[in-house]
Amino acid sequence: MKFKSINFSCKNCGAYLKFSPISNSLFCEFCDTKESIENSLEEIEEYSFKDALEVLSRVDRREIEKETRCSKCSASFTISSYSISSTCPYCGTPIITDFTKKIEAKSLLPFQISEKKAQKLFKKWIGSLWFAPSKLKKFISGEYNLKGYYLPHWTYDSETSSQYIGERGDIYYVNVERRVVVDGREERQIVRESRVRWTHVSGEVRVSFDDITVGASKTISHTILDNLEPWYTDVLVPFNQKYLAGFDSEEYLIGLDDGFDFAKVKMKRVIMGKIKNKIGGDQQKINNIATQYQHTTYKNVLFPIWTAKFKWNNRTYNYAINGQTGKVTGERPYSLLKIMLLVITVAIIIGGVIYLDFNPNILNYF
């Protein structure tokens, strides 16, 4: 299917404009012209999760191949069905197309971190890694091209009510007789040992959740996306195509309902913490939780991410940088030699402590 593509041209020299995180405006790389992006007063809305699922159940979910034409060089090419913005493979001009999904992104977080700053943050992160190969930092010292993405995320709000059954453990102490070795001689001593008294408990906790974020892309692994959090959604801006200029962006590949399953996992961790606090005591066991989700709403948003990869010892490592906060996360190599030296050092220390424990008089010789 053919899609119209647009770009934004410089009013002075006619070259294409890109969004600049430094100036928060469109920027011409050829004549340094800046074009501001007007502030929108449009309210960031929450949408009914239940109503959206009913609409989506009637939608044809077949993927549509996007064929488009560059407005600069007039070349025709095809981009992935879920791509919203990209660059012309022939002349490098940024192109932006329409959404194909029923649910469109209505808001986004603009890039706040430039590519140059992202490179510096990555090098600092590499230098801070424990047990990384010594030569890795020097290997990464060159400039590496980063890819800027606006990747789709779902945010969920929900009022939860959780019924639970569990046990409260309270520690108490008893005196027991034990055989112990003192100065090489066996003796009988009374020692205090801890016990746990378990009591059956049940109850209910209510928790309100606001903007639980779930990555809806498959370009980057969920592990990396989750580790890029937090995202500060209180500064979301209404969707504007100008923010996409010069960056790749995508529509969601993980659906609204599947995304909510991921959100439930995140919410469960919080709910379990609340239940343990309510149970009290020294230890807690949670045997069963039944949670109901009410007044659930969602937003489809785009978050800014710098991503790249590097090779080390014939293996590829992926990493990403939060384009709002600068947080870096990703895969990294380990130095087996450094780990082995640490293990040996710890073993020597533990062995020394045990030896002194059984031979306390050895210190008298020093």
Short mmCIF file of C-alpha atoms in Angstrom, two decimals:
data_model
loop_
_atom_site.label_atom_id
_atom_site.label_comp_id
_atom_site.label_asym_id
_atom_site.label_seq_id
_atom_site.Cartn_x
_atom_site.Cartn_y
_atom_site.Cartn_z
CA MET A 1 0.00 0.00 0.00
CA LYS A 2 1.30 3.45 -0.92
CA PHE A 3 1.83 6.02 1.83
CA LYS A 4 2.62 9.70 1.52
CA SER A 5 5.84 10.80 3.20
CA ILE A 6 6.64 14.27 4.49
CA ASN A 7 9.73 16.11 5.69
CA PHE A 8 10.48 19.59 6.94
CA SER A 9 12.61 21.91 4.80
CA CYS A 10 14.81 24.82 5.83
CA LYS A 11 13.24 28.14 4.83
CA ASN A 12 16.69 29.61 4.08
CA CYS A 13 18.56 26.94 2.10
CA GLY A 14 15.92 24.32 1.33
CA ALA A 15 17.81 21.46 3.02
CA TYR A 16 15.99 19.08 5.35
CA LEU A 17 15.52 19.86 9.03
CA LYS A 18 16.08 17.53 11.98
CA PHE A 19 14.93 17.76 15.55
CA SER A 20 17.72 18.92 17.87
CA PRO A 21 17.63 17.80 21.54
CA ILE A 22 20.05 20.64 22.36
CA SER A 23 17.80 23.48 21.21
CA ASN A 24 14.47 21.59 21.42
CA SER A 25 13.72 22.81 17.90
CA LEU A 26 14.12 21.84 14.25
CA PHE A 27 17.66 22.47 13.07
CA CYS A 28 19.37 22.73 9.68
CA GLU A 29 22.80 21.08 9.65
CA PHE A 30 23.82 23.03 6.55
CA CYS A 31 23.10 26.68 7.47
CA ASP A 32 22.42 26.41 11.23
CA THR A 33 18.87 27.71 10.89
CA LYS A 34 16.57 26.88 13.79
CA GLU A 35 12.81 26.57 13.63
CA SER A 36 10.93 26.48 16.91
CA ILE A 37 8.20 23.94 17.63
CA GLU A 38 5.04 25.57 18.86
CA ASN A 39 3.85 24.56 22.32
CA SER A 40 0.54 22.76 22.31
CA LEU A 41 -2.08 23.32 25.01
CA GLU A 42 -3.78 20.02 24.16
CA GLU A 43 -4.40 17.90 27.26
CA ILE A 44 -2.72 14.49 27.58
CA GLU A 45 -5.67 12.11 27.86
CA GLU A 46 -6.14 8.69 29.41
CA TYR A 47 -8.27 6.20 27.44
CA SER A 48 -10.52 3.39 28.61
CA PHE A 49 -8.74 0.03 28.48
CA LYS A 50 -12.03 -1.90 28.29
CA ASP A 51 -13.45 0.20 25.44
CA ALA A 52 -10.21 -0.09 23.44
CA LEU A 53 -10.19 -3.89 23.70
CA GLU A 54 -13.75 -4.00 22.33
CA VAL A 55 -12.74 -1.84 19.36
CA LEU A 56 -9.56 -3.83 18.69
CA SER A 57 -11.51 -7.11 18.67
CA ARG A 58 -13.19 -5.93 15.46
CA VAL A 59 -10.00 -4.68 13.73
CA ASP A 60 -8.23 -6.47 10.89
CA ARG A 61 -4.71 -7.06 12.24
CA ARG A 62 -2.99 -7.94 8.96
CA GLU A 63 0.34 -6.21 8.44
CA ILE A 64 0.44 -3.62 5.63
CA GLU A 65 3.62 -3.12 3.63
CA LYS A 66 4.39 0.59 3.36
CA GLU A 67 5.52 1.87 -0.01
CA THR A 68 6.48 5.55 -0.06
CA ARG A 69 8.28 8.15 -2.16
CA CYS A 70 10.93 10.59 -0.98
CA SER A 71 9.79 14.18 -1.45
CA LYS A 72 13.39 15.32 -2.08
CA CYS A 73 14.87 12.84 -4.57
CA SER A 74 11.55 11.22 -5.66
CA ALA A 75 12.93 7.71 -5.10
CA SER A 76 10.36 5.02 -4.22
CA PHE A 77 11.13 2.51 -1.47
CA THR A 78 9.46 0.27 1.09
CA ILE A 79 9.68 0.56 4.85
CA SER A 80 8.47 -1.82 7.55
CA SER A 81 4.75 -1.85 8.24
CA TYR A 82 5.25 -0.61 11.81
CA SER A 83 7.64 2.23 10.92
CA ILE A 84 6.39 5.81 11.37
CA SER A 85 9.58 7.70 10.52
CA SER A 86 12.88 6.77 8.92
CA THR A 87 15.32 8.12 6.33
CA CYS A 88 15.42 7.80 2.56
CA PRO A 89 17.93 5.04 1.71
CA TYR A 90 19.05 6.99 -1.37
CA CYS A 91 19.57 10.58 -0.20
CA GLY A 92 19.31 10.36 3.59
CA THR A 93 16.37 12.74 3.87
CA PRO A 94 14.24 12.16 6.99
CA ILE A 95 10.75 10.90 6.04
CA ILE A 96 7.61 10.63 8.16
CA THR A 97 4.54 8.56 7.25
CA ASP A 98 1.11 7.86 8.70
CA PHE A 99 0.08 5.40 11.40
CA THR A 100 -1.46 2.08 10.36
CA LYS A 101 -2.54 0.80 13.78
CA LYS A 102 -6.00 1.55 15.15
CA ILE A 103 -4.46 3.06 18.28
CA GLU A 104 -2.14 5.94 17.42
CA ALA A 105 0.44 7.55 19.68
CA LYS A 106 -1.10 10.73 21.07
CA SER A 107 1.90 11.92 23.10
CA LEU A 108 5.66 11.54 23.42
CA LEU A 109 8.77 12.50 25.36
CA PRO A 110 11.13 14.52 23.12
CA PHE A 111 14.84 13.68 23.09
CA GLN A 112 16.70 15.59 25.80
CA ILE A 113 20.09 13.87 25.29
CA SER A 114 22.07 14.62 22.12
CA GLU A 115 24.05 11.93 20.30
CA LYS A 116 27.36 13.48 21.39
CA LYS A 117 26.33 13.50 25.04
CA ALA A 118 24.99 9.95 24.73
CA GLN A 119 28.41 8.78 23.46
CA LYS A 120 30.09 10.35 26.50
CA LEU A 121 27.61 8.71 28.84
CA PHE A 122 28.25 5.33 27.23
CA LYS A 123 32.03 5.64 27.62
CA LYS A 124 31.59 6.61 31.27
CA TRP A 125 29.34 3.59 31.78
CA ILE A 126 31.88 1.26 30.18
CA GLY A 127 34.59 2.67 32.44
CA SER A 128 32.48 2.04 35.57
CA LEU A 129 31.76 -1.65 34.89
CA TRP A 130 33.10 -4.10 37.45
CA PHE A 131 34.97 -7.13 36.10
CA ALA A 132 35.09 -5.71 32.56
CA PRO A 133 38.17 -6.64 30.47
CA SER A 134 40.95 -4.08 31.04
CA LYS A 135 41.32 -3.40 27.31
CA LEU A 136 37.60 -2.81 26.76
CA LYS A 137 37.61 0.89 27.68
CA LYS A 138 40.49 1.58 25.28
CA PHE A 139 38.74 -0.45 22.57
CA ILE A 140 35.59 1.67 22.94
CA SER A 141 37.52 4.97 22.90
CA GLY A 142 36.58 5.74 19.29
CA GLU A 143 33.35 7.43 18.18
CA TYR A 144 30.48 5.02 17.63
CA ASN A 145 27.37 5.96 15.70
CA LEU A 146 24.23 5.73 17.76
CA LYS A 147 20.76 5.18 16.35
CA GLY A 148 18.00 7.39 17.72
CA TYR A 149 14.58 5.78 18.10
CA TYR A 150 11.21 6.83 19.36
CA LEU A 151 9.94 3.48 20.57
CA PRO A 152 6.31 2.78 21.48
CA HIS A 153 5.28 2.19 25.07
CA TRP A 154 2.00 1.63 26.85
CA THR A 155 1.25 3.34 30.14
CA TYR A 156 -1.45 1.95 32.42
CA ASP A 157 -3.40 3.38 35.34
CA SER A 158 -5.44 1.01 37.49
CA GLU A 159 -7.21 0.76 40.83
CA THR A 160 -6.41 -2.64 42.34
CA SER A 161 -8.01 -4.61 45.15
CA SER A 162 -6.12 -7.73 46.30
CA GLN A 163 -7.45 -10.41 48.64
CA TYR A 164 -4.64 -12.41 50.23
CA ILE A 165 -4.06 -15.45 52.43
CA GLY A 166 -0.73 -15.94 54.15
CA GLU A 167 1.21 -16.43 57.37
CA ARG A 168 2.93 -14.10 59.80
CA GLY A 169 6.19 -15.28 61.33
CA ASP A 170 7.33 -13.94 64.72
CA ILE A 171 10.80 -14.85 65.96
CA TYR A 172 11.28 -16.00 69.54
CA TYR A 173 14.26 -17.57 71.34
CA VAL A 174 14.74 -20.73 73.40
CA ASN A 175 17.67 -22.04 75.43
CA VAL A 176 19.05 -25.38 74.29
CA GLU A 177 22.01 -27.49 75.35
CA ARG A 178 24.71 -27.96 72.72
CA ARG A 179 28.13 -29.57 72.54
CA VAL A 180 30.76 -27.01 71.60
CA VAL A 181 34.57 -27.10 71.23
CA VAL A 182 36.51 -24.59 73.32
CA ASP A 183 40.34 -24.53 73.10
CA GLY A 184 40.25 -27.96 71.55
CA ARG A 185 38.08 -29.46 74.31
CA GLU A 186 34.43 -30.47 74.01
CA GLU A 187 32.04 -28.84 76.47
CA ARG A 188 28.29 -28.66 77.05
CA GLN A 189 26.85 -25.15 76.94
CA ILE A 190 23.42 -23.55 77.00
CA VAL A 191 22.93 -21.50 73.82
CA ARG A 192 20.05 -19.39 72.55
CA GLU A 193 18.43 -20.48 69.29
CA SER A 194 15.79 -18.72 67.28
CA ARG A 195 12.43 -20.19 66.40
CA VAL A 196 9.59 -18.84 64.25
CA ARG A 197 5.96 -18.89 65.40
CA TRP A 198 3.66 -18.87 62.36
CA THR A 199 0.14 -17.41 62.50
CA HIS A 200 -2.50 -17.67 59.75
CA VAL A 201 -3.50 -14.26 58.32
CA SER A 202 -5.79 -12.94 55.57
CA GLY A 203 -6.93 -9.55 54.41
CA GLU A 204 -7.14 -7.03 51.60
CA VAL A 205 -4.91 -4.28 50.22
CA ARG A 206 -5.85 -1.55 47.76
CA VAL A 207 -3.24 0.10 45.57
CA SER A 208 -3.64 2.82 42.93
CA PHE A 209 -1.20 2.69 40.03
CA ASP A 210 -0.32 5.60 37.76
CA ASP A 211 1.58 5.29 34.47
CA ILE A 212 3.00 1.78 34.74
CA THR A 213 5.17 1.75 31.60
CA VAL A 214 5.56 -1.26 29.30
CA GLY A 215 7.67 -1.35 26.15
CA ALA A 216 5.60 -2.22 23.07
CA SER A 217 8.53 -2.67 20.66
CA LYS A 218 10.54 -5.73 19.64
CA THR A 219 13.50 -3.73 18.33
CA ILE A 220 15.13 -3.84 21.78
CA SER A 221 14.79 -6.65 24.32
CA HIS A 222 12.33 -6.19 27.15
CA THR A 223 15.15 -6.62 29.65
CA ILE A 224 16.96 -3.57 28.27
CA LEU A 225 13.73 -1.55 27.94
CA ASP A 226 12.77 -2.26 31.56
CA ASN A 227 16.24 -1.30 32.78
CA LEU A 228 15.97 2.10 31.05
CA GLU A 229 13.23 3.13 33.48
CA PRO A 230 12.15 5.40 35.02
CA TRP A 231 10.44 7.60 32.47
CA TYR A 232 9.07 10.91 33.71
CA THR A 233 5.67 10.96 32.05
CA ASP A 234 4.54 14.13 33.81
CA VAL A 235 6.33 16.07 31.04
CA LEU A 236 4.74 14.28 28.09
CA VAL A 237 3.91 16.55 25.16
CA PRO A 238 1.13 16.09 22.57
CA PHE A 239 2.27 14.17 19.50
CA ASN A 240 3.89 16.34 16.85
CA GLN A 241 5.59 14.95 13.74
CA LYS A 242 8.35 17.56 14.01
CA TYR A 243 9.87 15.76 17.00
CA LEU A 244 10.35 12.68 14.80
CA ALA A 245 12.40 14.45 12.11
CA GLY A 246 15.80 12.75 11.86
CA PHE A 247 14.87 9.83 14.11
CA ASP A 248 13.38 6.42 13.46
CA SER A 249 10.07 5.73 15.17
CA GLU A 250 7.74 2.77 15.37
CA GLU A 251 4.20 1.73 16.12
CA TYR A 252 3.51 -0.92 18.74
CA LEU A 253 4.15 -4.60 18.05
CA ILE A 254 3.12 -5.75 21.52
CA GLY A 255 -0.63 -5.25 21.75
CA LEU A 256 -2.61 -3.38 24.37
CA ASP A 257 -3.85 -6.57 26.09
CA ASP A 258 -0.45 -8.30 26.06
CA GLY A 259 1.15 -5.13 27.37
CA PHE A 260 -1.26 -5.15 30.32
CA ASP A 261 -0.08 -8.67 31.20
CA PHE A 262 3.45 -7.24 31.54
CA ALA A 263 2.05 -4.37 33.61
CA LYS A 264 0.35 -6.86 35.96
CA VAL A 265 3.74 -8.42 36.72
CA LYS A 266 5.13 -5.01 37.70
CA MET A 267 2.06 -4.21 39.77
CA LYS A 268 2.22 -7.57 41.54
CA ARG A 269 5.67 -6.76 42.91
CA VAL A 270 4.30 -3.59 44.51
CA ILE A 271 1.17 -5.36 45.77
CA MET A 272 3.24 -8.11 47.40
CA GLY A 273 5.34 -5.50 49.18
CA LYS A 274 2.19 -3.82 50.51
CA ILE A 275 0.81 -7.18 51.69
CA LYS A 276 4.03 -8.06 53.53
CA ASN A 277 3.99 -4.68 55.26
CA LYS A 278 0.38 -5.25 56.33
CA ILE A 279 1.08 -8.79 57.57
CA GLY A 280 3.91 -7.45 59.71
CA GLY A 281 6.01 -9.64 61.97
CA ASP A 282 9.58 -10.71 61.32
CA GLN A 283 8.83 -12.95 58.34
CA GLN A 284 5.92 -13.29 55.94
CA LYS A 285 4.52 -15.99 53.68
CA ILE A 286 1.99 -15.16 50.96
CA ASN A 287 0.12 -18.29 49.92
CA ASN A 288 -2.50 -16.79 47.61
CA ILE A 289 -3.36 -13.43 46.02
CA ALA A 290 -6.52 -12.63 44.03
CA THR A 291 -6.33 -9.18 42.42
CA GLN A 292 -9.09 -7.24 40.70
CA TYR A 293 -8.29 -4.34 38.35
CA GLN A 294 -10.80 -1.51 38.04
CA HIS A 295 -11.02 1.80 36.18
CA THR A 296 -8.05 0.80 34.04
CA THR A 297 -6.89 3.37 31.50
CA TYR A 298 -3.99 3.55 29.06
CA LYS A 299 -1.92 5.83 26.85
CA ASN A 300 0.08 4.95 23.73
CA VAL A 301 3.27 7.02 23.90
CA LEU A 302 6.68 7.28 22.22
CA PHE A 303 9.85 7.35 24.35
CA PRO A 304 13.31 8.50 23.09
CA ILE A 305 16.10 5.91 23.08
CA TRP A 306 19.65 5.90 21.72
CA THR A 307 20.83 2.41 20.85
CA ALA A 308 23.86 0.74 19.29
CA LYS A 309 26.01 -2.36 19.52
CA PHE A 310 29.67 -3.23 19.71
CA LYS A 311 31.69 -6.39 19.08
CA TRP A 312 34.14 -7.89 21.54
CA ASN A 313 35.84 -11.27 21.08
CA ASN A 314 33.52 -12.25 18.22
CA ARG A 315 30.35 -11.54 20.20
CA THR A 316 27.91 -8.67 19.69
CA TYR A 317 26.71 -6.67 22.70
CA ASN A 318 23.62 -4.43 22.57
CA TYR A 319 23.14 -1.38 24.72
CA ALA A 320 20.74 1.55 24.98
CA ILE A 321 20.57 5.01 26.52
CA ASN A 322 17.45 6.69 27.89
CA GLY A 323 17.04 9.77 25.68
CA GLN A 324 15.31 11.66 28.49
CA THR A 325 17.50 10.93 31.54
CA GLY A 326 20.75 9.61 30.05
CA LYS A 327 20.58 6.30 31.93
CA VAL A 328 22.70 3.61 30.21
CA THR A 329 22.02 -0.12 30.26
CA GLY A 330 22.83 -3.11 28.13
CA GLU A 331 24.85 -6.24 27.62
CA ARG A 332 28.52 -6.26 28.60
CA PRO A 333 31.50 -8.65 28.60
CA TYR A 334 33.16 -10.00 31.75
CA SER A 335 36.82 -10.73 32.46
CA LEU A 336 37.07 -14.34 33.67
CA LEU A 337 40.57 -13.65 34.95
CA LYS A 338 39.36 -10.82 37.23
CA ILE A 339 36.50 -12.96 38.53
CA MET A 340 38.84 -15.92 39.23
CA LEU A 341 41.29 -13.64 41.08
CA LEU A 342 38.46 -12.32 43.25
CA VAL A 343 37.23 -15.84 44.03
CA ILE A 344 40.76 -16.95 44.97
CA THR A 345 41.26 -13.85 47.16
CA VAL A 346 37.96 -14.40 48.98
CA ALA A 347 38.77 -18.10 49.46
CA ILE A 348 42.15 -17.21 50.99
CA ILE A 349 40.55 -14.70 53.38
CA ILE A 350 37.83 -17.15 54.47
CA GLY A 351 40.41 -19.91 54.88
CA GLY A 352 42.54 -17.62 57.04
CA VAL A 353 39.59 -16.69 59.26
CA ILE A 354 38.65 -20.35 59.76
CA TYR A 355 42.27 -21.29 60.56
CA LEU A 356 42.54 -18.52 63.19
CA ASP A 357 39.23 -19.58 64.67
CA PHE A 358 40.53 -23.09 65.30
CA ASN A 359 44.02 -21.92 66.25
CA PRO A 360 43.51 -18.68 68.26
CA ASN A 361 46.88 -19.01 70.00
CA ILE A 362 48.74 -18.67 66.70
CA LEU A 363 48.56 -14.86 67.06
CA ASN A 364 50.74 -15.07 70.19
CA TYR A 365 53.70 -15.98 68.00
CA PHE A 366 53.59 -12.59 66.22
#
